Coordinates of N, CA, C and O in Angstrom, one line a residue:
M1 N 22.9 36.2 44.9 CA 22.0 36.1 43.8 C 20.8 35.1 44.1 O 21.1 34.0 44.5
Q2 N 19.6 35.5 44.0 CA 18.4 34.7 44.3 C 18.0 34.0 43.1 O 17.9 34.5 42.0
G3 N 17.6 32.7 43.2 CA 17.0 31.9 42.1 C 15.5 32.0 42.1 O 14.9 32.7 43.0
N4 N 14.9 31.4 41.2 CA 13.4 31.5 41.1 C 12.7 30.8 42.2 O 11.5 31.0 42.4
R5 N 13.3 29.9 42.9 CA 12.7 29.2 44.0 C 13.1 29.8 45.4 O 12.9 29.1 46.4
G6 N 13.7 30.9 45.4 CA 14.1 31.5 46.6 C 15.4 31.0 47.2 O 15.8 31.3 48.3
T7 N 16.1 30.2 46.4 CA 17.4 29.7 46.9 C 18.5 30.5 46.4 O 18.4 31.2 45.4
V8 N 19.6 30.5 47.1 CA 20.8 31.3 46.7 C 21.5 30.5 45.6 O 21.8 29.4 45.8
R9 N 21.8 31.2 44.5 CA 22.4 30.6 43.4 C 23.9 31.0 43.4 O 24.2 32.1 43.7
Q10 N 24.8 30.1 43.1 CA 26.2 30.3 43.0 C 26.5 31.1 41.7 O 25.9 31.0 40.7
K11 N 27.6 31.8 41.8 CA 28.1 32.6 40.6 C 28.7 31.7 39.6 O 28.5 31.9 38.4
H12 N 29.3 30.6 40.0 CA 30.0 29.7 39.1 C 29.4 28.2 39.3 O 29.1 27.9 40.4
W13 N 29.3 27.5 38.2 CA 28.7 26.1 38.3 C 29.5 25.2 39.2 O 29.0 24.4 39.9
Y14 N 30.8 25.4 39.3 CA 31.7 24.6 40.1 C 31.6 24.8 41.6 O 32.1 24.1 42.5
E15 N 30.8 25.9 42.0 CA 30.6 26.2 43.4 C 29.4 25.4 44.0 O 29.1 25.4 45.1
H16 N 28.6 24.8 43.1 CA 27.4 24.1 43.5 C 27.7 22.9 44.3 O 28.6 22.1 44.0
V17 N 27.0 22.8 45.5 CA 27.1 21.6 46.4 C 25.7 21.0 46.5 O 24.8 21.6 47.0
P18 N 25.6 19.8 45.9 CA 24.2 19.2 45.9 C 23.8 18.7 47.3 O 24.6 18.4 48.1
K19 N 22.5 18.7 47.5 CA 21.9 18.1 48.7 C 22.2 16.6 48.7 O 22.2 16.0 47.6
L20 N 22.3 16.0 49.8 CA 22.5 14.5 49.8 C 21.3 13.8 49.3 O 21.4 12.7 48.7
V21 N 20.1 14.3 49.6 CA 18.8 13.6 49.1 C 17.9 14.8 48.6 O 17.7 15.7 49.3
E22 N 17.5 14.6 47.4 CA 16.6 15.6 46.8 C 15.4 14.9 46.3 O 15.5 13.9 45.5
T23 N 14.2 15.3 46.6 CA 13.0 14.7 46.2 C 12.1 15.8 45.5 O 12.0 16.9 45.9
S24 N 11.6 15.4 44.3 CA 10.7 16.3 43.6 C 9.5 16.7 44.4 O 9.1 16.0 45.3
Q25 N 8.9 17.8 44.0 CA 7.7 18.3 44.8 C 6.6 17.3 44.8 O 5.9 17.1 45.8
R26 N 6.4 16.6 43.7 CA 5.3 15.6 43.7 C 5.7 14.2 44.2 O 5.0 13.2 44.1
G27 N 7.0 14.0 44.6 CA 7.5 12.8 45.0 C 7.8 11.7 44.0 O 7.9 10.6 44.2
K28 N 7.8 12.2 42.7 CA 8.0 11.3 41.6 C 9.4 10.8 41.5 O 9.7 9.7 41.2
V29 N 10.4 11.7 41.8 CA 11.8 11.4 41.6 C 12.6 11.7 42.9 O 12.3 12.7 43.5
T30 N 13.5 10.8 43.2 CA 14.4 11.0 44.3 C 15.8 10.9 43.8 O 16.1 9.9 43.1
I31 N 16.6 11.8 44.2 CA 18.0 11.8 43.8 C 18.9 11.7 45.0 O 18.8 12.5 45.9
L32 N 19.7 10.7 45.0 CA 20.6 10.5 46.2 C 22.0 10.8 45.7 O 22.5 10.3 44.6
W33 N 22.8 11.6 46.4 CA 24.1 12.0 46.1 C 25.1 11.4 47.1 O 25.0 11.6 48.3
N34 N 26.0 10.5 46.6 CA 27.0 9.9 47.4 C 26.5 9.2 48.7 O 27.0 9.4 49.7
Q35 N 25.4 8.5 48.5 CA 24.8 7.8 49.6 C 24.9 6.3 49.5 O 24.8 5.7 48.4
Q36 N 25.2 5.7 50.6 CA 25.3 4.2 50.7 C 23.9 3.6 50.7 O 23.0 4.0 51.4
V37 N 23.8 2.5 49.9 CA 22.5 1.8 49.8 C 22.5 0.7 50.8 O 23.4 -0.2 50.8
Q38 N 21.5 0.7 51.7 CA 21.4 -0.4 52.7 C 20.7 -1.6 52.0 O 19.7 -1.5 51.5
T39 N 21.4 -2.7 52.1 CA 20.9 -3.9 51.4 C 20.8 -5.1 52.4 O 21.4 -5.0 53.5
D40 N 20.0 -6.1 52.0 CA 19.9 -7.3 52.9 C 21.1 -8.1 53.0 O 21.4 -8.7 54.0
R41 N 21.9 -8.1 51.9 CA 23.1 -8.9 52.0 C 24.3 -7.9 51.8 O 24.2 -6.8 51.4
N42 N 25.5 -8.4 52.2 CA 26.7 -7.6 52.2 C 27.2 -7.4 50.7 O 27.5 -8.3 50.1
I43 N 27.1 -6.1 50.3 CA 27.6 -5.8 48.9 C 28.7 -4.7 49.1 O 28.5 -3.7 49.7
S44 N 29.9 -5.0 48.6 CA 31.0 -4.1 48.9 C 30.9 -2.8 48.1 O 31.3 -1.7 48.6
N45 N 30.4 -2.8 46.9 CA 30.2 -1.6 46.1 C 28.8 -1.1 46.1 O 28.0 -1.4 45.2
N46 N 28.4 -0.4 47.2 CA 27.0 0.0 47.4 C 26.9 1.5 47.6 O 26.0 2.0 48.1
K47 N 27.8 2.2 47.0 CA 27.8 3.7 47.1 C 28.2 4.4 45.8 O 29.3 4.9 45.6
P48 N 27.3 4.3 44.8 CA 27.5 5.0 43.5 C 27.5 6.5 43.8 O 27.0 7.0 44.8
D49 N 28.0 7.3 42.8 CA 28.1 8.7 43.0 C 26.7 9.3 43.0 O 26.4 10.2 43.9
I50 N 25.8 8.9 42.1 CA 24.4 9.5 42.1 C 23.5 8.3 41.8 O 23.7 7.4 41.0
I51 N 22.3 8.4 42.5 CA 21.2 7.5 42.3 C 20.0 8.3 42.0 O 19.6 9.2 42.7
I52 N 19.4 8.0 40.8 CA 18.1 8.7 40.5 C 17.0 7.6 40.4 O 17.1 6.7 39.6
R53 N 16.1 7.7 41.4 CA 15.0 6.8 41.4 C 13.7 7.5 41.0 O 13.3 8.4 41.6
D54 N 13.1 7.0 39.9 CA 11.9 7.5 39.3 C 10.7 6.6 39.8 O 10.6 5.5 39.2
N55 N 10.0 7.0 40.8 CA 8.9 6.2 41.3 C 7.7 6.1 40.3 O 7.1 5.1 40.3
E56 N 7.5 7.1 39.5 CA 6.4 7.0 38.6 C 6.7 6.0 37.4 O 5.8 5.3 37.0
K57 N 7.9 6.0 36.9 CA 8.3 5.1 35.8 C 8.8 3.8 36.3 O 8.9 2.8 35.5
G58 N 9.1 3.6 37.6 CA 9.6 2.4 38.1 C 11.0 2.1 37.7 O 11.4 0.9 37.4
T59 N 11.9 3.1 37.6 CA 13.2 3.0 37.2 C 14.2 3.5 38.2 O 13.8 4.4 39.0
C60 N 15.4 3.1 38.1 CA 16.5 3.5 39.0 C 17.8 3.6 38.2 O 18.1 2.6 37.5
M61 N 18.5 4.7 38.3 CA 19.8 4.8 37.6 C 20.9 5.0 38.6 O 20.8 5.8 39.5
L62 N 21.9 4.2 38.5 CA 23.1 4.3 39.3 C 24.2 5.0 38.4 O 24.6 4.4 37.4
I63 N 24.6 6.2 38.7 CA 25.5 6.9 37.9 C 26.8 7.0 38.6 O 26.9 7.4 39.8
D64 N 27.9 6.6 37.9 CA 29.2 6.7 38.5 C 30.0 7.6 37.5 O 30.2 7.4 36.3
V65 N 30.5 8.7 38.1 CA 31.2 9.8 37.3 C 32.7 9.7 37.6 O 33.1 9.5 38.8
A66 N 33.5 9.7 36.5 CA 35.0 9.7 36.8 C 35.7 10.4 35.6 O 35.3 10.4 34.5
I67 N 36.8 11.1 36.0 CA 37.7 11.6 35.1 C 38.9 10.8 35.2 O 39.6 10.6 36.2
S68 N 39.3 10.1 34.0 CA 40.3 9.1 34.0 C 41.6 9.7 33.4 O 41.6 10.4 32.4
G69 N 42.7 9.3 34.1 CA 44.0 9.7 33.5 C 44.4 8.8 32.4 O 45.4 9.0 31.7
E70 N 43.7 7.7 32.3 CA 44.1 6.7 31.3 C 43.3 7.0 30.0 O 42.4 7.7 29.9
R71 N 43.8 6.4 28.9 CA 43.2 6.6 27.6 C 42.1 5.6 27.3 O 41.2 5.8 26.5
N72 N 42.1 4.5 28.0 CA 41.1 3.4 27.7 C 39.8 3.6 28.5 O 39.5 2.8 29.4
V73 N 39.0 4.6 28.1 CA 37.8 4.8 28.7 C 36.8 3.7 28.5 O 35.9 3.5 29.4
I74 N 36.8 3.0 27.5 CA 35.9 1.9 27.2 C 36.1 0.8 28.3 O 35.1 0.3 28.8
K75 N 37.3 0.5 28.6 CA 37.5 -0.5 29.7 C 37.0 0.0 31.0 O 36.4 -0.8 31.8
I76 N 37.2 1.2 31.3 CA 36.8 1.8 32.6 C 35.3 1.8 32.7 O 34.7 1.5 33.7
E77 N 34.6 2.1 31.5 CA 33.1 2.0 31.5 C 32.7 0.6 31.8 O 31.7 0.4 32.7
A78 N 33.3 -0.4 31.2 CA 32.9 -1.8 31.5 C 33.2 -2.1 32.9 O 32.4 -2.9 33.5
D79 N 34.3 -1.7 33.5 CA 34.6 -2.0 34.9 C 33.6 -1.4 35.8 O 33.2 -2.0 36.8
K80 N 33.1 -0.2 35.5 CA 32.1 0.5 36.4 C 30.7 -0.3 36.3 O 30.1 -0.5 37.3
I81 N 30.4 -0.8 35.1 CA 29.1 -1.5 35.0 C 29.2 -2.8 35.8 O 28.3 -3.2 36.5
L82 N 30.4 -3.5 35.7 CA 30.6 -4.7 36.4 C 30.7 -4.5 37.9 O 30.2 -5.3 38.7
K83 N 31.3 -3.4 38.3 CA 31.4 -3.0 39.7 C 30.1 -3.0 40.5 O 30.0 -3.4 41.6
Y84 N 29.1 -2.5 39.8 CA 27.7 -2.3 40.4 C 26.7 -3.3 40.0 O 25.5 -3.2 40.3
K85 N 27.2 -4.4 39.4 CA 26.3 -5.5 39.0 C 25.5 -6.1 40.2 O 24.2 -6.2 40.1
D86 N 26.1 -6.4 41.3 CA 25.4 -7.0 42.5 C 24.5 -6.0 43.1 O 23.4 -6.3 43.5
L87 N 24.9 -4.7 43.1 CA 24.0 -3.7 43.7 C 22.8 -3.5 42.8 O 21.6 -3.3 43.3
T88 N 23.0 -3.5 41.5 CA 21.8 -3.4 40.5 C 20.8 -4.5 40.8 O 19.6 -4.2 40.9
I89 N 21.3 -5.7 40.9 CA 20.4 -6.9 41.2 C 19.6 -6.7 42.5 O 18.4 -6.9 42.6
E90 N 20.4 -6.3 43.5 CA 19.8 -6.1 44.9 C 18.7 -5.0 44.9 O 17.6 -5.2 45.5
I91 N 19.0 -3.9 44.2 CA 18.0 -2.8 44.2 C 16.8 -3.2 43.4 O 15.7 -2.8 43.8
Q92 N 17.0 -3.9 42.3 CA 15.8 -4.4 41.5 C 14.9 -5.2 42.4 O 13.6 -5.1 42.4
C93 N 15.5 -6.1 43.2 CA 14.7 -6.9 44.1 C 14.0 -6.1 45.3 O 12.9 -6.3 45.6
M94 N 14.8 -5.3 45.9 CA 14.3 -4.5 47.1 C 13.3 -3.5 46.8 O 12.3 -3.3 47.5
W95 N 13.6 -2.7 45.7 CA 12.7 -1.5 45.4 C 11.7 -1.8 44.3 O 10.9 -1.0 44.0
N96 N 11.8 -3.0 43.7 CA 10.9 -3.4 42.6 C 10.9 -2.4 41.4 O 9.9 -1.9 41.0
V97 N 12.2 -2.0 41.0 CA 12.4 -1.1 39.9 C 13.3 -1.7 38.9 O 14.2 -2.5 39.2
K98 N 13.2 -1.2 37.7 CA 14.2 -1.6 36.6 C 15.4 -0.7 36.8 O 15.3 0.5 36.8
T99 N 16.6 -1.3 37.0 CA 17.8 -0.6 37.4 C 18.9 -0.8 36.3 O 19.1 -1.8 35.8
K100 N 19.6 0.3 36.1 CA 20.8 0.3 35.2 C 21.9 1.2 35.7 O 21.6 2.1 36.4
V101 N 23.1 0.8 35.3 CA 24.3 1.6 35.6 C 24.6 2.5 34.4 O 24.6 2.0 33.3
I102 N 24.9 3.7 34.7 CA 25.3 4.7 33.7 C 26.7 5.2 34.1 O 26.8 6.0 35.0
P103 N 27.7 4.7 33.4 CA 29.1 5.2 33.6 C 29.3 6.5 32.8 O 29.0 6.6 31.6
V104 N 29.7 7.5 33.5 CA 30.1 8.8 32.8 C 31.6 9.0 33.0 O 32.0 9.5 34.0
I105 N 32.3 8.6 32.0 CA 33.8 8.6 32.1 C 34.3 9.5 31.0 O 34.0 9.3 29.8
I106 N 35.2 10.4 31.4 CA 35.9 11.3 30.5 C 37.4 11.2 30.8 O 37.8 11.3 31.9
G107 N 38.1 11.0 29.7 CA 39.6 11.0 29.9 C 40.1 12.4 30.2 O 39.5 13.4 29.9
A108 N 41.2 12.5 30.9 CA 41.8 13.7 31.3 C 42.1 14.7 30.2 O 42.0 15.9 30.3
T109 N 42.3 14.0 29.0 CA 42.6 14.8 27.8 C 41.4 15.1 27.0 O 41.4 15.6 25.9
G110 N 40.2 14.7 27.5 CA 38.9 14.9 26.8 C 38.4 13.7 26.0 O 37.4 13.8 25.3
I111 N 39.1 12.6 26.1 CA 38.7 11.4 25.3 C 37.4 10.9 25.9 O 37.2 10.8 27.1
I112 N 36.4 10.6 25.0 CA 35.2 9.9 25.4 C 35.0 8.7 24.5 O 35.5 8.6 23.4
S113 N 34.2 7.7 25.0 CA 33.9 6.5 24.2 C 32.8 6.8 23.2 O 32.1 7.8 23.3
K114 N 32.6 5.9 22.3 CA 31.5 6.0 21.3 C 30.2 5.9 22.0 O 29.2 6.4 21.6
S115 N 30.2 5.2 23.2 CA 28.9 4.9 23.9 C 28.6 6.1 24.9 O 27.5 6.1 25.4
F116 N 29.5 7.0 25.0 CA 29.3 8.1 26.0 C 28.0 8.8 25.8 O 27.2 9.0 26.8
R117 N 27.7 9.3 24.6 CA 26.4 10.0 24.4 C 25.2 9.2 24.6 O 24.2 9.7 25.1
K118 N 25.3 7.9 24.3 CA 24.2 7.0 24.6 C 23.9 6.9 26.1 O 22.8 7.0 26.5
Y119 N 25.0 6.7 26.9 CA 24.8 6.7 28.3 C 24.2 8.0 28.9 O 23.3 8.0 29.7
V120 N 24.8 9.1 28.5 CA 24.4 10.4 29.0 C 22.9 10.7 28.6 O 22.2 11.3 29.3
S121 N 22.5 10.3 27.4 CA 21.1 10.6 27.0 C 20.1 9.9 27.9 O 18.9 10.3 27.9
N122 N 20.5 8.9 28.6 CA 19.6 8.2 29.6 C 19.4 9.0 30.8 O 18.4 8.8 31.6
I123 N 20.2 10.0 31.1 CA 20.1 10.8 32.3 C 19.0 11.9 32.0 O 19.1 12.6 31.1
P124 N 18.0 11.9 32.9 CA 16.9 12.9 32.6 C 17.3 14.3 33.0 O 18.3 14.5 33.8
G125 N 16.7 15.3 32.4 CA 16.9 16.6 32.7 C 17.4 17.5 31.6 O 17.6 17.0 30.5
K126 N 17.6 18.7 31.9 CA 18.1 19.7 30.9 C 19.6 19.8 31.0 O 20.1 20.4 32.0
L127 N 20.3 19.4 30.0 CA 21.8 19.5 30.1 C 22.1 20.9 29.6 O 21.7 21.4 28.6
K128 N 23.0 21.6 30.4 CA 23.3 23.0 30.1 C 24.4 23.1 29.0 O 24.6 24.2 28.5
S129 N 25.1 22.0 28.8 CA 26.2 22.1 27.9 C 26.3 20.8 27.1 O 26.2 19.7 27.7
R130 N 26.4 20.9 25.8 CA 26.6 19.7 25.0 C 28.1 19.5 24.7 O 28.4 18.5 24.1
N131 N 28.9 20.4 25.1 CA 30.3 20.2 24.9 C 30.9 19.5 26.1 O 31.5 20.2 27.0
Y132 N 30.8 18.2 26.1 CA 31.2 17.4 27.3 C 32.7 17.5 27.6 O 33.1 17.4 28.7
R133 N 33.5 17.7 26.6 CA 34.9 17.7 26.8 C 35.4 18.9 27.5 O 36.4 18.9 28.2
K134 N 34.7 20.0 27.3 CA 35.2 21.3 28.0 C 34.7 21.4 29.4 O 35.3 22.0 30.3
Q135 N 33.5 20.8 29.8 CA 33.0 20.8 31.1 C 32.7 19.4 31.6 O 31.6 19.0 31.7
P136 N 33.7 18.6 32.0 CA 33.5 17.2 32.4 C 32.7 17.1 33.6 O 32.1 16.0 33.8
Y137 N 32.5 18.1 34.4 CA 31.8 17.9 35.6 C 30.3 18.3 35.5 O 29.6 18.4 36.4
W138 N 29.8 18.4 34.2 CA 28.4 18.8 34.0 C 27.5 17.9 34.6 O 26.4 18.3 35.1
A139 N 27.8 16.6 34.7 CA 26.9 15.6 35.2 C 26.6 15.8 36.7 O 25.6 15.3 37.2
L140 N 27.4 16.5 37.4 CA 27.2 16.7 38.8 C 26.1 17.7 39.2 O 25.8 17.8 40.3
H141 N 25.6 18.5 38.2 CA 24.8 19.5 38.6 C 23.7 19.9 37.6 O 23.0 20.9 37.8
T142 N 23.4 19.1 36.5 CA 22.6 19.7 35.5 C 21.3 18.9 35.3 O 20.4 19.5 34.6
Y143 N 21.0 17.8 35.9 CA 19.8 17.1 35.5 C 18.7 17.2 36.4 O 17.7 16.5 36.3
C144 N 18.8 18.0 37.4 CA 17.7 18.2 38.4 C 16.6 19.1 37.9 O 15.5 19.1 38.4
G145 N 16.8 19.9 36.9 CA 15.9 20.9 36.4 C 14.6 20.4 35.8 O 13.6 21.0 35.7
K146 N 14.6 19.1 35.3 CA 13.5 18.6 34.6 C 12.3 18.3 35.6 O 11.1 18.4 35.2
Y147 N 12.6 18.0 36.8 CA 11.5 17.6 37.7 C 11.1 18.8 38.6 O 10.6 18.9 39.5

C-alpha cells in the first residue's frame, strides 16, 4: 500500500518501524528515536526513547515511554523525570534550547495518572487515538504528521 509521500505504509499500526533520525523538510524539527546523546560530561542516562528538537521554537522534548506492571504510575513518572534531570541540563547548555522531560506511562491494566493528558498534550502532532488505554503504544508512531 503506497502512502501520499511514496512510502510503503504498513497494514497495521504496530508494524511501524520508525527511522532513527527524522528531519522535517524545512529542517525545523528533528526527531531522534532511541539515540544516545553525546555530551561533554559522563551522563549515565543519556538515551531517552524519543527526542523531539524544534529548532524554530528553540525547544527539546525528551520522551520516555513505558508500560508499567505496577499500579503506582505517578511514582514512575516522577522517577523518569528525575532520571533525565542531568541530561536535560546538559542539552539545554549544549544546544541552547528549553528542554523538558515528558513521561508517557500507562499501567498494564490501563491505569494513567491525572497528569498523563497534560504530558501528552505537550507532544506535537496529530494523535490518531484519544483512547490511550486501548492503544498504549500510540506515542511511538503518531506525532510526526504535524511537520
